[in-house]
Amino acid sequence: MDKLLISGGKTLHGEVAISGAKNAALPELCAALLTDEPVNLLNVPRLQDVATMRKLLDHMGVQTQTHGERGGMSLCAPTDLNPVAPYELVKTMRASVLVLGPLLARFGHAKVSLPGGCAIGSRPVDQHIKGLTAMGAEIVVEHGYMVAKLPAGRTRLKGARIATDMVTVTGTENFLMAACLAEGETILENAAQEPEIPDLAEMLIRMGARIEGHGTSRIRIEGVHSLHGCTHQVVADRIETGTFLCAVAAAGGNVLVRHGRIEHLEAVVDKLREAGVTISSEPGGIRVQSPSATQLKAQSFRTTEYPGFPTDMQAQFMALNTVAQGTAKVTETIFENRFMHVNELVRLGANIQIDGKVAMVEGVRQLSGATVMATDLRASASLVIAGLVADGETLVDRIYHLDRGYDQMEAKLRGLGAHIERVKA
């Protein structure tokens, strides 16, 4: 397994280009299943999860091809598709559940393995099953698979009012895609509002879908008989944006984060500004300026659904807090097992105490480089940020987690002046 070797103490300067959002690209790749016409996506990030999803679609019979230098990918899903997502291809990626809605809507049946992903807590698929069942599907879970079909005599899903027990991003995306080809009107209550949802909706609208209210907690979809192909550019990744904002805040420097959008990260930006970081919108991106984390004030925060503070930014901001002035209280409300990076930060000299869902972080004067192990995707990023400010060398092991969600992170950081290199296994 590859590792990252980081020599800390370098400030960051220059420009960094943010890639397309993983959490937008994955459902948009699945949306190509809704039509037999070509779908062209631009700004598709080069990530392990994207490669896994492409391999899954290829296995089903989708014709995929990359093109150009802008992260272009074309997809065409023929009518003789094999609507089966086997365990071997989806065991490492929970987003594989996103093929269920489109397959069921267009082909009337699907067999999808229960998904995997990061070991950060339970991510039940019961909400997906509940919502699609309300649309008329018959779904059973057997031998580790969700086996779904339409009732005898029906050729389409039917519109329904779906109110999930919790806000679920992938659930909202699955229902949104399925409802586009359903008979009648579907209302999604308690819908997720993350920017990736309206980006998917805009793509579906380009394909001929009738959708209103995307970006709010109530989405209305009027089903159509068929969708057509389109060209769509994947929105910039707000979590990658936030990660680089935290990296510059911690290490110090002056960087233009190209394609970043403050309106997609207001909760994080507010906390960074309160800490003492200067952040402003500029044509083409976000300007971030910081003296260094040791001159910043530690910030308490609580993770919650969008537009609140995202759980996917908790670890990165905690890394910043470890060397900021004062004590911060970090409360994790989304996942029950998302403090696994804490023990690794402590190995670097951080002062963190955990009590259930709360971590108390007391800033220290200096972290000290050591060998640490990534436990999940965002934990990986937090260890990289900590390595940037630590004294000496930090070796981050198991960075395959990082490669699942960050497009060439070490190359981008090197372009800003960081001393970081990939060590091949």
Coordinates of C-alpha atoms in Angstrom, one line a residue:
M1 CA 0.0 0.0 0.0
D2 CA 1.3 3.5 -0.9
K3 CA 2.1 6.0 1.9
L4 CA 2.6 9.8 2.1
L5 CA 5.8 11.2 3.5
I6 CA 5.4 14.8 4.7
S7 CA 8.0 17.2 6.0
G8 CA 6.1 19.8 8.0
G9 CA 6.7 23.5 8.5
K10 CA 6.2 24.9 5.0
T11 CA 3.6 27.7 4.3
L12 CA 1.4 27.3 1.3
H13 CA 1.2 29.8 -1.6
G14 CA -0.2 30.0 -5.1
E15 CA -3.3 28.5 -6.7
V16 CA -5.0 25.1 -6.5
A17 CA -7.8 23.8 -8.8
I18 CA -10.6 21.9 -7.1
S19 CA -11.8 18.8 -8.9
G20 CA -15.4 17.7 -9.6
A21 CA -17.3 16.5 -6.5
K22 CA -17.2 12.8 -5.8
N23 CA -20.6 12.9 -4.2
A24 CA -22.1 14.5 -7.4
A25 CA -20.2 12.5 -9.9
L26 CA -21.2 9.1 -8.5
P27 CA -25.0 9.6 -8.7
E28 CA -24.6 11.4 -12.1
L29 CA -22.8 8.3 -13.5
C30 CA -25.7 6.3 -12.3
A31 CA -28.2 8.7 -13.9
A32 CA -26.9 7.5 -17.3
L33 CA -28.7 4.3 -16.6
L34 CA -32.0 6.1 -17.1
T35 CA -31.6 6.5 -20.9
D36 CA -30.3 4.6 -23.9
E37 CA -28.9 7.8 -25.4
P38 CA -25.3 9.0 -24.8
V39 CA -24.6 11.0 -21.6
N40 CA -21.5 13.2 -21.5
L41 CA -20.1 14.3 -18.2
L42 CA -17.3 16.9 -17.7
N43 CA -15.1 17.6 -14.7
V44 CA -15.3 13.9 -13.5
P45 CA -12.7 13.5 -10.8
R46 CA -10.0 10.9 -11.0
L47 CA -10.8 8.9 -7.9
Q48 CA -10.9 5.3 -6.8
D49 CA -14.6 5.5 -6.1
V50 CA -15.3 6.8 -9.6
A51 CA -13.1 4.1 -11.1
T52 CA -15.1 1.5 -9.0
M53 CA -18.4 2.9 -10.2
R54 CA -17.3 2.9 -13.8
K55 CA -16.1 -0.7 -13.4
L56 CA -19.6 -1.6 -12.0
L57 CA -21.4 0.1 -14.9
D58 CA -19.0 -1.6 -17.4
H59 CA -19.9 -4.9 -15.8
M60 CA -23.6 -4.3 -16.4
G61 CA -23.0 -3.5 -20.0
V62 CA -22.8 0.3 -20.0
Q63 CA -20.4 1.6 -22.7
T64 CA -18.0 4.1 -21.0
Q65 CA -15.2 6.1 -22.5
T66 CA -13.0 8.9 -21.1
H67 CA -12.0 11.8 -23.3
G68 CA -10.3 15.2 -23.2
E69 CA -8.3 16.9 -20.5
R70 CA -11.3 18.2 -18.6
G71 CA -12.3 15.0 -16.9
G72 CA -14.7 14.0 -19.7
M73 CA -16.5 10.7 -19.7
S74 CA -19.2 9.5 -22.0
L75 CA -21.7 6.7 -21.1
C76 CA -24.3 4.8 -23.0
A77 CA -26.6 2.3 -21.3
P78 CA -28.2 -0.1 -23.9
T79 CA -31.6 -1.7 -23.5
D80 CA -30.1 -5.2 -23.0
L81 CA -28.3 -4.2 -19.8
N82 CA -27.6 -6.8 -17.1
P83 CA -29.1 -5.1 -14.0
V84 CA -27.0 -6.9 -11.4
A85 CA -24.5 -5.2 -9.0
P86 CA -22.4 -8.0 -7.5
Y87 CA -20.7 -7.9 -4.1
E88 CA -17.2 -8.1 -5.6
L89 CA -17.6 -4.7 -7.3
V90 CA -19.6 -2.8 -4.6
K91 CA -18.1 -4.1 -1.3
T92 CA -15.8 -1.1 -0.9
M93 CA -18.2 1.7 -1.9
R94 CA -21.6 2.5 -0.2
A95 CA -22.6 4.7 -3.2
S96 CA -23.2 1.6 -5.2
V97 CA -26.7 1.6 -3.8
L98 CA -27.4 4.5 -6.2
V99 CA -27.8 2.1 -9.1
L100 CA -30.9 0.6 -7.5
G101 CA -33.4 3.4 -8.3
P102 CA -32.4 4.0 -11.9
L103 CA -32.3 0.2 -12.7
L104 CA -35.7 -0.4 -11.2
A105 CA -37.2 2.7 -12.9
R106 CA -36.0 1.9 -16.4
F107 CA -35.7 -1.9 -16.5
G108 CA -38.3 -2.9 -13.8
H109 CA -36.0 -5.2 -11.8
A110 CA -32.5 -5.1 -10.2
K111 CA -30.3 -7.2 -7.9
V112 CA -27.9 -5.0 -5.9
S113 CA -25.5 -6.1 -3.3
L114 CA -25.7 -4.4 0.1
P115 CA -22.9 -1.8 -0.1
G116 CA -19.7 -1.2 1.8
G117 CA -17.5 1.9 2.3
C118 CA -15.7 3.5 5.1
A119 CA -16.0 1.9 8.6
I120 CA -17.4 5.1 10.2
G121 CA -20.7 3.7 11.4
S122 CA -24.0 2.2 10.3
R123 CA -25.5 3.4 7.0
P124 CA -28.7 1.5 6.8
V125 CA -30.4 1.0 3.4
D126 CA -33.8 0.6 4.9
Q127 CA -34.8 4.1 3.9
H128 CA -34.0 3.3 0.3
I129 CA -36.2 0.2 0.5
K130 CA -39.0 2.1 2.2
G131 CA -39.1 4.8 -0.4
L132 CA -38.9 2.6 -3.4
T133 CA -41.5 0.3 -1.9
A134 CA -43.8 3.3 -1.6
M135 CA -43.4 3.8 -5.3
G136 CA -44.7 0.3 -5.9
A137 CA -41.6 -1.8 -5.9
E138 CA -41.3 -5.3 -4.3
I139 CA -38.0 -5.6 -2.6
V140 CA -36.6 -8.4 -0.5
V141 CA -33.1 -8.7 1.1
E142 CA -31.7 -12.2 0.7
H143 CA -28.1 -13.6 0.7
G144 CA -26.6 -10.1 1.0
Y145 CA -28.5 -8.7 -1.9
M146 CA -31.5 -6.3 -2.4
V147 CA -33.7 -8.0 -5.0
A148 CA -36.2 -5.6 -6.5
K149 CA -38.9 -5.9 -9.1
L150 CA -42.2 -4.3 -10.2
P151 CA -45.4 -6.2 -9.4
A152 CA -46.9 -8.4 -12.1
G153 CA -48.7 -6.3 -14.7
R154 CA -46.9 -3.0 -14.0
T155 CA -44.3 -1.6 -16.3
R156 CA -43.5 1.6 -14.4
L157 CA -43.0 2.7 -10.8
K158 CA -45.8 4.9 -9.5
G159 CA -45.5 8.4 -8.0
A160 CA -45.8 8.6 -4.2
R161 CA -45.2 10.9 -1.3
I162 CA -41.9 9.8 0.4
A163 CA -41.1 11.1 3.9
T164 CA -37.9 9.5 5.2
D165 CA -37.3 9.0 8.9
M166 CA -34.0 10.8 8.5
V167 CA -32.3 13.1 6.0
T168 CA -30.5 10.8 3.6
V169 CA -28.4 12.1 0.7
T170 CA -28.1 8.9 -1.3
G171 CA -31.8 8.1 -0.5
T172 CA -32.9 11.5 -1.9
E173 CA -30.7 10.8 -5.0
N174 CA -32.1 7.3 -5.5
F175 CA -35.7 8.5 -5.2
L176 CA -35.1 11.6 -7.4
M177 CA -33.7 9.4 -10.2
A178 CA -36.4 6.7 -9.9
A179 CA -39.2 9.3 -9.8
C180 CA -38.2 10.8 -13.2
L181 CA -39.6 7.7 -15.0
A182 CA -42.4 6.9 -12.6
E183 CA -46.1 7.3 -13.4
G184 CA -47.5 10.5 -11.9
E185 CA -46.2 12.8 -9.3
T186 CA -43.6 12.1 -6.6
I187 CA -43.1 14.4 -3.6
L188 CA -39.9 14.0 -1.5
E189 CA -40.3 15.3 2.0
N190 CA -37.4 15.8 4.3
A191 CA -35.1 15.7 1.3
A192 CA -31.4 16.3 1.6
Q193 CA -30.3 19.8 0.5
E194 CA -26.6 19.4 -0.2
P195 CA -25.3 21.1 -3.4
E196 CA -24.8 17.7 -5.0
I197 CA -28.6 17.2 -5.0
P198 CA -29.5 20.3 -7.1
D199 CA -26.5 19.5 -9.4
L200 CA -28.0 16.0 -10.0
A201 CA -31.4 17.5 -10.5
E202 CA -30.1 20.0 -13.1
M203 CA -28.5 17.1 -15.0
L204 CA -31.8 15.2 -15.0
I205 CA -33.7 18.3 -16.1
R206 CA -31.3 18.5 -19.1
M207 CA -32.2 14.9 -19.8
G208 CA -35.9 15.9 -19.9
A209 CA -37.0 15.4 -16.3
R210 CA -39.6 17.6 -14.7
I211 CA -38.3 18.6 -11.2
E212 CA -39.1 21.5 -8.9
G213 CA -37.8 22.4 -5.4
H214 CA -34.4 20.8 -5.7
G215 CA -32.1 22.4 -3.1
T216 CA -35.0 22.6 -0.6
S217 CA -36.4 20.0 1.8
R218 CA -39.4 19.4 -0.5
I219 CA -38.8 18.2 -4.1
R220 CA -41.6 17.6 -6.6
I221 CA -41.0 15.3 -9.6
E222 CA -43.5 14.8 -12.4
G223 CA -42.6 11.5 -14.1
V224 CA -42.1 11.3 -17.9
H225 CA -42.1 8.2 -20.2
S226 CA -38.5 8.5 -21.2
L227 CA -35.3 10.6 -20.8
H228 CA -32.7 11.5 -23.4
G229 CA -28.9 12.1 -23.4
C230 CA -27.2 15.3 -22.3
T231 CA -23.9 17.0 -21.5
H232 CA -23.3 18.1 -17.9
Q233 CA -20.4 19.5 -15.9
V234 CA -19.9 18.1 -12.4
V235 CA -20.0 20.7 -9.7
A236 CA -16.8 21.5 -7.9
D237 CA -16.1 19.4 -4.7
R238 CA -17.0 21.5 -1.6
I239 CA -15.3 19.0 0.7
E240 CA -12.1 19.2 -1.2
T241 CA -12.5 22.9 -1.2
G242 CA -13.0 22.9 2.6
T243 CA -10.0 20.6 3.1
F244 CA -7.7 23.0 1.3
L245 CA -9.1 26.0 3.2
C246 CA -8.2 24.1 6.5
A247 CA -4.8 23.1 5.1
V248 CA -3.9 26.7 4.3
A249 CA -5.4 27.9 7.7
A250 CA -3.2 25.4 9.5
A251 CA 0.1 25.7 7.6
G252 CA -0.3 29.4 6.9
G253 CA 0.0 31.2 3.6
N254 CA -2.0 32.8 0.8
V255 CA -3.8 30.6 -1.8
L256 CA -6.5 31.0 -4.4
V257 CA -8.7 27.9 -4.3
R258 CA -10.0 27.8 -7.9
H259 CA -13.7 26.8 -8.5
G260 CA -14.5 26.9 -4.8
R261 CA -17.8 28.4 -3.8
I262 CA -18.3 30.0 -0.4
E263 CA -22.0 29.6 -0.6
H264 CA -21.5 25.8 -0.5
L265 CA -19.4 26.0 2.7
E266 CA -20.8 28.8 4.7
A267 CA -20.7 27.0 8.1
V268 CA -17.1 26.0 7.6
V269 CA -16.1 29.4 6.3
D270 CA -17.8 31.2 9.3
K271 CA -15.8 29.1 11.7
L272 CA -12.5 29.7 9.9
R273 CA -13.2 33.5 9.9
E274 CA -14.0 33.3 13.6
A275 CA -10.7 31.5 14.1
G276 CA -8.8 34.4 12.4
V277 CA -8.5 33.2 8.8
T278 CA -9.1 35.8 6.0
I279 CA -11.4 34.3 3.4
S280 CA -12.9 36.2 0.4
S281 CA -14.6 35.4 -2.9
E282 CA -12.7 36.2 -6.0
P283 CA -13.4 35.7 -9.7
G284 CA -12.9 32.0 -10.3
G285 CA -12.6 30.9 -6.6
I286 CA -11.9 31.6 -3.0
R287 CA -8.9 33.5 -1.6
V288 CA -7.7 32.1 1.8
Q289 CA -5.0 33.8 3.9
S290 CA -3.7 32.7 7.3
P291 CA -0.7 33.5 9.5
S292 CA -0.6 29.8 10.8
A293 CA -2.7 27.7 13.1
T294 CA -0.7 28.7 16.2
Q295 CA -1.9 32.2 15.8
L296 CA -5.5 31.2 15.3
K297 CA -8.2 30.7 18.0
A298 CA -9.7 27.2 18.4
Q299 CA -13.3 26.8 17.4
S300 CA -16.1 24.6 18.8
F301 CA -18.6 23.2 16.4
R302 CA -21.3 20.6 16.0
T303 CA -21.8 18.5 12.8
T304 CA -25.3 18.4 11.3
E305 CA -27.1 18.1 8.0
Y306 CA -26.5 20.7 5.3
P307 CA -26.4 23.7 5.5
G308 CA -24.9 23.1 8.9
F309 CA -21.3 22.1 9.6
P310 CA -20.7 18.9 7.5
T311 CA -19.5 15.7 9.1
D312 CA -17.1 15.3 6.2
M313 CA -15.2 18.4 7.4
Q314 CA -15.1 17.4 11.1
A315 CA -11.7 15.6 11.0
Q316 CA -9.9 18.3 8.9
F317 CA -11.1 21.1 11.2
M318 CA -10.1 19.1 14.3
A319 CA -6.6 18.9 12.9
L320 CA -6.5 22.7 12.7
N321 CA -7.8 22.9 16.3
T322 CA -5.0 20.7 17.6
V323 CA -2.5 23.5 17.2
A324 CA -4.8 26.6 17.6
Q325 CA -5.0 28.6 20.7
G326 CA -7.4 27.5 23.4
T327 CA -9.8 24.6 23.8
A328 CA -12.6 23.5 21.4
K329 CA -15.5 21.2 21.8
V330 CA -16.3 19.1 18.7
T331 CA -19.6 17.3 18.7
E332 CA -20.3 14.6 16.1
T333 CA -24.0 13.9 15.5
I334 CA -24.1 12.2 12.2
F335 CA -22.0 9.0 12.5
E336 CA -21.4 7.1 15.7
N337 CA -17.8 6.0 14.9
R338 CA -16.2 9.1 13.4
F339 CA -13.5 9.9 15.9
M340 CA -11.1 7.1 14.8
H341 CA -8.6 9.7 13.6
V342 CA -8.2 11.0 17.2
N343 CA -5.8 8.3 18.3
E344 CA -3.6 9.0 15.3
L345 CA -3.6 12.8 16.0
V346 CA -2.7 12.0 19.6
R347 CA 0.3 10.0 18.2
L348 CA 1.5 13.3 16.6
G349 CA 1.2 15.0 20.0
A350 CA -2.4 16.4 20.0
N351 CA -4.2 16.8 23.3
I352 CA -7.7 15.3 22.7
Q353 CA -10.2 13.7 25.1
I354 CA -13.2 11.8 23.9
D355 CA -16.5 11.4 25.8
G356 CA -19.1 9.7 23.6
K357 CA -20.0 12.0 20.8
V358 CA -17.9 14.8 22.1
A359 CA -14.2 15.5 21.6
M360 CA -12.4 18.2 23.7
V361 CA -9.4 19.5 21.8
E362 CA -6.8 21.6 23.6
G363 CA -4.3 23.3 21.3
V364 CA -0.7 22.4 21.7
R365 CA 2.4 24.5 20.8
Q366 CA 3.7 22.0 18.3
L367 CA 2.8 18.6 16.8
S368 CA 5.7 16.1 16.3
G369 CA 6.0 14.0 13.1
A370 CA 5.4 10.2 13.5
T371 CA 4.0 7.3 11.5
V372 CA 0.2 7.3 11.5
M373 CA -2.5 5.2 9.9
A374 CA -5.5 6.5 8.0
T375 CA -8.8 4.9 9.1
D376 CA -11.2 6.4 6.6
L377 CA -11.4 9.0 3.8
R378 CA -11.7 12.2 5.8
A379 CA -9.4 11.0 8.6
S380 CA -6.7 10.6 5.9
A381 CA -7.1 14.3 5.1
S382 CA -6.9 15.3 8.7
L383 CA -3.6 13.4 9.1
V384 CA -2.2 15.1 6.0
I385 CA -3.1 18.5 7.4
A386 CA -1.5 17.6 10.8
G387 CA 1.6 16.5 9.0
L388 CA 1.9 19.8 7.2
V389 CA 2.3 21.6 10.6
A390 CA 4.1 18.9 12.5
D391 CA 7.8 19.2 13.3
G392 CA 9.9 16.7 11.4
E393 CA 8.5 13.9 9.1
T394 CA 5.1 12.3 9.2
L395 CA 4.4 9.1 7.3
V396 CA 0.7 8.5 6.6
D397 CA -0.1 4.8 5.9
R398 CA -3.2 3.3 4.2
I399 CA -3.7 6.3 1.9
Y400 CA -6.0 4.2 -0.4
H401 CA -8.7 5.8 1.7
L402 CA -7.4 9.2 0.6
D403 CA -7.4 8.1 -3.1
R404 CA -11.1 7.3 -2.8
G405 CA -12.0 11.0 -2.4
Y406 CA -9.1 13.3 -3.3
D407 CA -7.8 13.8 -6.9
Q408 CA -4.0 13.9 -6.7
M409 CA -3.9 15.6 -3.3
E410 CA -0.2 15.3 -2.8
A411 CA 0.5 16.8 -6.3
K412 CA -1.8 19.7 -5.6
L413 CA -0.1 20.4 -2.2
R414 CA 3.4 20.2 -3.8
G415 CA 2.2 22.8 -6.2
L416 CA 1.6 25.1 -3.2
G417 CA 5.0 24.5 -1.7
A418 CA 4.4 21.6 0.6
H419 CA 7.1 19.0 1.1
I420 CA 5.0 15.9 0.4
E421 CA 5.6 12.8 -1.7
R422 CA 4.0 9.4 -2.4
V423 CA 6.1 6.5 -1.2
K424 CA 5.3 3.4 -3.4
A425 CA 4.7 0.2 -1.5

